[in-house]
Amino acid sequence: MKKVVSIALIAALALSLAACSQSDSLAGSVATDGSTSMEKVIGALGESFMEQNDGVNFTYNPTGSSAGISAVLEGRCDIGLSSRALKAEEESQGLVGTVLAYDGIAMIVNPENTVEDMTLEQIAAVYTGEITNWSELGGADSEIVLIGREAGSGTRGGFEEITGTEDQCQYRQELTSTGDVITAVAQNPNAIGYASLASVKDTVKAVKVEGVTPSEETVKDGSYLIQRPFVLVTKADTALSETAQAFFDYATKGEANEIIASAGVVPAN
Amino acid sequence: MISTKRRIYHHLVRFGMYLATGLTAGLTLFLVLYVLFKGIPNITWELLSTKPSYLADRIGILPDILNTIYIIIATLAIVLPLGVGAAIYLTEYASNKKVVSIIEYAAETLSGIPSIIYGLVGMLMFANNFGTSLLSGALTLVIMNLPTIMRNTQESLKTVPQSYREGAFGLGAGKWRVIRTVVLPNCLDGVITGCILSVGRILGESAALLFTAGFAHNINGFFEGLGGSGATLTVALYVYAKEQGEFGVAFAIAAILMVLALAINMSASLVTKYFGRKNNIV
Amino acid sequence: MKTKNNLFENFVHGVFLILGLITVGCVLLISIYLIVSGIPAIREIGLIEFLFGTEWASTAAEPKYGILPFILTSVYGTGGAILIGVPVGFLTAVYLAKIAPKRVKQVIEQAVSLLAGIPSVVYGLVGMMVLVPGVRKLFNIPDGASLLSAIIVLAVMILPSIIKMSITALEAVPKEYEDASLALGATPEETYFRVSVPAAKSGIAAAVVMGVGRAIGEAMAVMMVAGNAPNMPDSLFQSVRFLTTAVASEMSYSSGLQKQALFSIALVLFLFIMLINAALNFFLKGEKKS
């Protein structure tokens, strides 16, 4: 009797081991590099991917979109992360962008600010320095403090492209991350900034743009105008490693849409 | 009788000194209390014992604590033999005054170079070869802490009485034997003080580590950890405060660092007291 | 046997010689690395345009690499920190070295050591949360992240080195000087400020120079409170970028000429530091002589 039990146990053990090794066939690492706006979504994806595949090491280096794109180009990472669409010149260098999700760029102000709604034109005028006082927009009589991102940021690229203010913005502060912008605006009643909608916290207020409240729905149906794609950047002529490809498929084939949505952005696939 | 002019001078100067000293003391008190007051309520067991998770929406600083310990161990393991060796050369071997003054000038130069420059050079020298890793960070810190270890050891070597050495030579011991058995054991206090000061400097360092050790939050063993990128507590504080706006966590780390700074100060003065030597080297 | 012993001793001697020269090697390596990586961008941009250009737009369609704003900001910022930090530190040092009761001296010296041991990011954090909003409200300006905030943080950060080095210098003044002055009828205050301080002037000058070195090299704390826009420092209330923060804020995402230009900035900063070191050495030597 004892023998039978132990044999059964051993068999069960062997089976479970086999099962384990089957699901754990992936090993190695996936290195991603780029946009700080994508931190939340890519962090969540990486974590759940690692949970499913025990032997995989997933890394994410928050540097900014342009840095991520050049990192792929120079082979310093597997997948680049860009929070703006690839430029034609980047595509001509042999890069391919696959849209992972869509995210709004929220125009954020301090909760004390009474301004609720701005048009695209007003936003552009504010950022180029034509409008310098909140009273011109129906707010308090105080100078507007423009908070922006560093050059090379995908959020800045997307924002300046949509508002048509490339290289004309008169920033008071140029900050190097999404969280930093939110903090600066949260601390200053006169400030306005732009930040990934997915990352916006209650410490700041997102204003309506052309009467539309930024939300996942309005980003999805396109009625919220200031939005940009989150893009996974890979090389066209070089195949990804098996592990990196598995992650790429996991992220882009709809399997992980719930996780993407839970990070506050709209899945593309 | 003192003239009115002199009396005004007297009071003015007194007042200035009291004001300045009060300001210094008050500032220190404010800084310590403010950081502890804002930080301690945010220190929880979960924060200390987990790693950050996006899925669970949780921040933990265990990886940063481990990384800090690893980088301290690795740095000291490399810098100690180098720094103590350099000090021994200066006090026991070097006979050429010019060489000594060049070496001392170089050490002074090293301690004057700002950490951001160490960060850049460390990135070029180490991170470009060994990858952005704790090892690259540790090697950068080795160069930074070399003068501290060297000068503290040197000071305490100078206090070893010449008669000890002469006695040992007189008994027929070779130079190396004298150093090993007589000189080294007597400079222990300098080495320990140097180590404590170095640990303090490593704990506080951020600019030199950003581009050499990076900012990953993974839990690893010692050797595996050295090979990978990792944030120390100070770097993590910077990232949480500046990049992510998580001020609760940032203040919690700041409070921990503040307590550690206090502990390091106390142990440094304890060592000085224990060995009975006035230590003026910063 | 003897030769074998000699060989061994020579070998040990050689090993220690190498260890002794390691600091020199490090300084040389650092200099070479900075010069080699810093020169190319300066050559491409042009030295005059690089040093005296007033506009920095490293990623614009037509990039501009003028670092005069950073140089001036670093100079003004350091100057301001010295202006505030030196009087406070100097007066504190005289009080502690000459007048304070033993207990008071011990306690405050401990406090100063602690101040020196606080990591710069902690200064930055407190600056961000207390000083920046405070400056904004106090001066009623749109934004508190400014040159002034940076100056205040730097002034506090250089206090410990100024106090410690000045105390050491003041305590080294021979007691006879002071006794003579007191015997001639000078008050203690007059004695300390007109006899002891001049006698310790080299050491105090060294303390000031050391403060300059610390202030000009600080990166992280300044980065957290100065706003980081590459403006010319026309006013105390402007958001500015220092030489150190110019390197730190763009390094992680830069590439190509932009990255090389950052190395050139580091080279300029390094030259400043070397000058300061030389000055420091000069004053310390003066102190040893007197």
PDB file of N, CA and C in Angstrom, chain B residues 187-218:
ATOM      1  N   CYS B 187      47.418  51.163  13.095  1.00  0.00           N
ATOM      2  CA  CYS B 187      46.676  52.209  12.394  1.00  0.00           C
ATOM      3  C   CYS B 187      45.216  51.826  12.232  1.00  0.00           C
ATOM      4  N   LEU B 188      44.776  50.852  13.028  1.00  0.00           N
ATOM      5  CA  LEU B 188      43.404  50.369  12.930  1.00  0.00           C
ATOM      6  C   LEU B 188      42.394  51.503  13.096  1.00  0.00           C
ATOM      7  N   ASP B 189      42.660  52.406  14.029  1.00  0.00           N
ATOM      8  CA  ASP B 189      41.686  53.464  14.282  1.00  0.00           C
ATOM      9  C   ASP B 189      41.463  54.327  13.041  1.00  0.00           C
ATOM     10  N   GLY B 190      42.561  54.625  12.348  1.00  0.00           N
ATOM     11  CA  GLY B 190      42.434  55.426  11.128  1.00  0.00           C
ATOM     12  C   GLY B 190      41.629  54.706  10.076  1.00  0.00           C
ATOM     13  N   VAL B 191      41.886  53.403   9.947  1.00  0.00           N
ATOM     14  CA  VAL B 191      41.157  52.626   8.941  1.00  0.00           C
ATOM     15  C   VAL B 191      39.665  52.606   9.272  1.00  0.00           C
ATOM     16  N   ILE B 192      39.361  52.385  10.553  1.00  0.00           N
ATOM     17  CA  ILE B 192      37.942  52.319  10.934  1.00  0.00           C
ATOM     18  C   ILE B 192      37.258  53.669  10.715  1.00  0.00           C
ATOM     19  N   THR B 193      37.928  54.742  11.138  1.00  0.00           N
ATOM     20  CA  THR B 193      37.337  56.064  10.920  1.00  0.00           C
ATOM     21  C   THR B 193      37.115  56.305   9.434  1.00  0.00           C
ATOM     22  N   GLY B 194      38.126  55.964   8.630  1.00  0.00           N
ATOM     23  CA  GLY B 194      38.000  56.124   7.181  1.00  0.00           C
ATOM     24  C   GLY B 194      36.801  55.368   6.642  1.00  0.00           C
ATOM     25  N   CYS B 195      36.627  54.124   7.126  1.00  0.00           N
ATOM     26  CA  CYS B 195      35.503  53.304   6.661  1.00  0.00           C
ATOM     27  C   CYS B 195      34.175  53.957   7.021  1.00  0.00           C
ATOM     28  N   ILE B 196      34.071  54.432   8.259  1.00  0.00           N
ATOM     29  CA  ILE B 196      32.803  55.030   8.685  1.00  0.00           C
ATOM     30  C   ILE B 196      32.480  56.252   7.824  1.00  0.00           C
ATOM     31  N   LEU B 197      33.498  57.098   7.615  1.00  0.00           N
ATOM     32  CA  LEU B 197      33.265  58.293   6.796  1.00  0.00           C
ATOM     33  C   LEU B 197      32.895  57.902   5.367  1.00  0.00           C
ATOM     34  N   SER B 198      33.548  56.855   4.847  1.00  0.00           N
ATOM     35  CA  SER B 198      33.233  56.413   3.487  1.00  0.00           C
ATOM     36  C   SER B 198      31.802  55.907   3.393  1.00  0.00           C
ATOM     37  N   VAL B 199      31.393  55.119   4.387  1.00  0.00           N
ATOM     38  CA  VAL B 199      30.015  54.613   4.376  1.00  0.00           C
ATOM     39  C   VAL B 199      29.048  55.794   4.341  1.00  0.00           C
ATOM     40  N   GLY B 200      29.353  56.819   5.135  1.00  0.00           N
ATOM     41  CA  GLY B 200      28.506  58.005   5.128  1.00  0.00           C
ATOM     42  C   GLY B 200      28.432  58.630   3.754  1.00  0.00           C
ATOM     43  N   ARG B 201      29.585  58.713   3.100  1.00  0.00           N
ATOM     44  CA  ARG B 201      29.615  59.335   1.787  1.00  0.00           C
ATOM     45  C   ARG B 201      28.856  58.490   0.762  1.00  0.00           C
ATOM     46  N   ILE B 202      29.013  57.167   0.847  1.00  0.00           N
ATOM     47  CA  ILE B 202      28.321  56.290  -0.104  1.00  0.00           C
ATOM     48  C   ILE B 202      26.810  56.396   0.093  1.00  0.00           C
ATOM     49  N   LEU B 203      26.393  56.392   1.369  1.00  0.00           N
ATOM     50  CA  LEU B 203      24.959  56.509   1.658  1.00  0.00           C
ATOM     51  C   LEU B 203      24.373  57.776   1.048  1.00  0.00           C
ATOM     52  N   GLY B 204      25.146  58.855   1.090  1.00  0.00           N
ATOM     53  CA  GLY B 204      24.609  60.130   0.626  1.00  0.00           C
ATOM     54  C   GLY B 204      24.770  60.362  -0.855  1.00  0.00           C
ATOM     55  N   GLU B 205      25.462  59.488  -1.553  1.00  0.00           N
ATOM     56  CA  GLU B 205      25.812  59.768  -2.941  1.00  0.00           C
ATOM     57  C   GLU B 205      24.650  59.495  -3.888  1.00  0.00           C
ATOM     58  N   SER B 206      24.422  60.411  -4.806  1.00  0.00           N
ATOM     59  CA  SER B 206      23.397  60.143  -5.815  1.00  0.00           C
ATOM     60  C   SER B 206      23.875  60.500  -7.214  1.00  0.00           C
ATOM     61  N   ALA B 207      24.472  61.678  -7.379  1.00  0.00           N
ATOM     62  CA  ALA B 207      24.829  62.120  -8.728  1.00  0.00           C
ATOM     63  C   ALA B 207      25.821  61.167  -9.398  1.00  0.00           C
ATOM     64  N   ALA B 208      26.736  60.591  -8.614  1.00  0.00           N
ATOM     65  CA  ALA B 208      27.735  59.709  -9.210  1.00  0.00           C
ATOM     66  C   ALA B 208      27.138  58.352  -9.572  1.00  0.00           C
ATOM     67  N   LEU B 209      25.978  58.039  -9.007  1.00  0.00           N
ATOM     68  CA  LEU B 209      25.420  56.706  -9.233  1.00  0.00           C
ATOM     69  C   LEU B 209      24.339  56.675 -10.306  1.00  0.00           C
ATOM     70  N   LEU B 210      23.725  57.823 -10.583  1.00  0.00           N
ATOM     71  CA  LEU B 210      22.615  57.840 -11.538  1.00  0.00           C
ATOM     72  C   LEU B 210      23.004  57.204 -12.869  1.00  0.00           C
ATOM     73  N   PHE B 211      24.177  57.599 -13.389  1.00  0.00           N
ATOM     74  CA  PHE B 211      24.552  57.120 -14.726  1.00  0.00           C
ATOM     75  C   PHE B 211      25.465  55.905 -14.676  1.00  0.00           C
ATOM     76  N   THR B 212      25.869  55.477 -13.478  1.00  0.00           N
ATOM     77  CA  THR B 212      26.741  54.305 -13.411  1.00  0.00           C
ATOM     78  C   THR B 212      25.987  53.084 -12.883  1.00  0.00           C
ATOM     79  N   ALA B 213      25.173  53.268 -11.840  1.00  0.00           N
ATOM     80  CA  ALA B 213      24.471  52.118 -11.262  1.00  0.00           C
ATOM     81  C   ALA B 213      23.006  52.046 -11.701  1.00  0.00           C
ATOM     82  N   GLY B 214      22.488  53.139 -12.246  1.00  0.00           N
ATOM     83  CA  GLY B 214      21.130  53.097 -12.774  1.00  0.00           C
ATOM     84  C   GLY B 214      20.080  53.090 -11.682  1.00  0.00           C
ATOM     85  N   PHE B 215      18.822  52.783 -12.074  1.00  0.00           N
ATOM     86  CA  PHE B 215      17.758  52.822 -11.084  1.00  0.00           C
ATOM     87  C   PHE B 215      16.763  51.679 -11.152  1.00  0.00           C
ATOM     88  N   ALA B 216      17.233  50.455 -11.243  1.00  0.00           N
ATOM     89  CA  ALA B 216      16.307  49.326 -11.230  1.00  0.00           C
ATOM     90  C   ALA B 216      15.980  48.935  -9.788  1.00  0.00           C
ATOM     91  N   HIS B 217      14.792  48.344  -9.606  1.00  0.00           N
ATOM     92  CA  HIS B 217      14.413  47.899  -8.262  1.00  0.00           C
ATOM     93  C   HIS B 217      14.198  46.390  -8.259  1.00  0.00           C
ATOM     94  N   ASN B 218      15.251  45.613  -8.414  1.00  0.00           N
ATOM     95  CA  ASN B 218      15.087  44.163  -8.397  1.00  0.00           C
ATOM     96  C   ASN B 218      15.767  43.562  -7.178  1.00  0.00           C
TER      97      ASN B 218
END
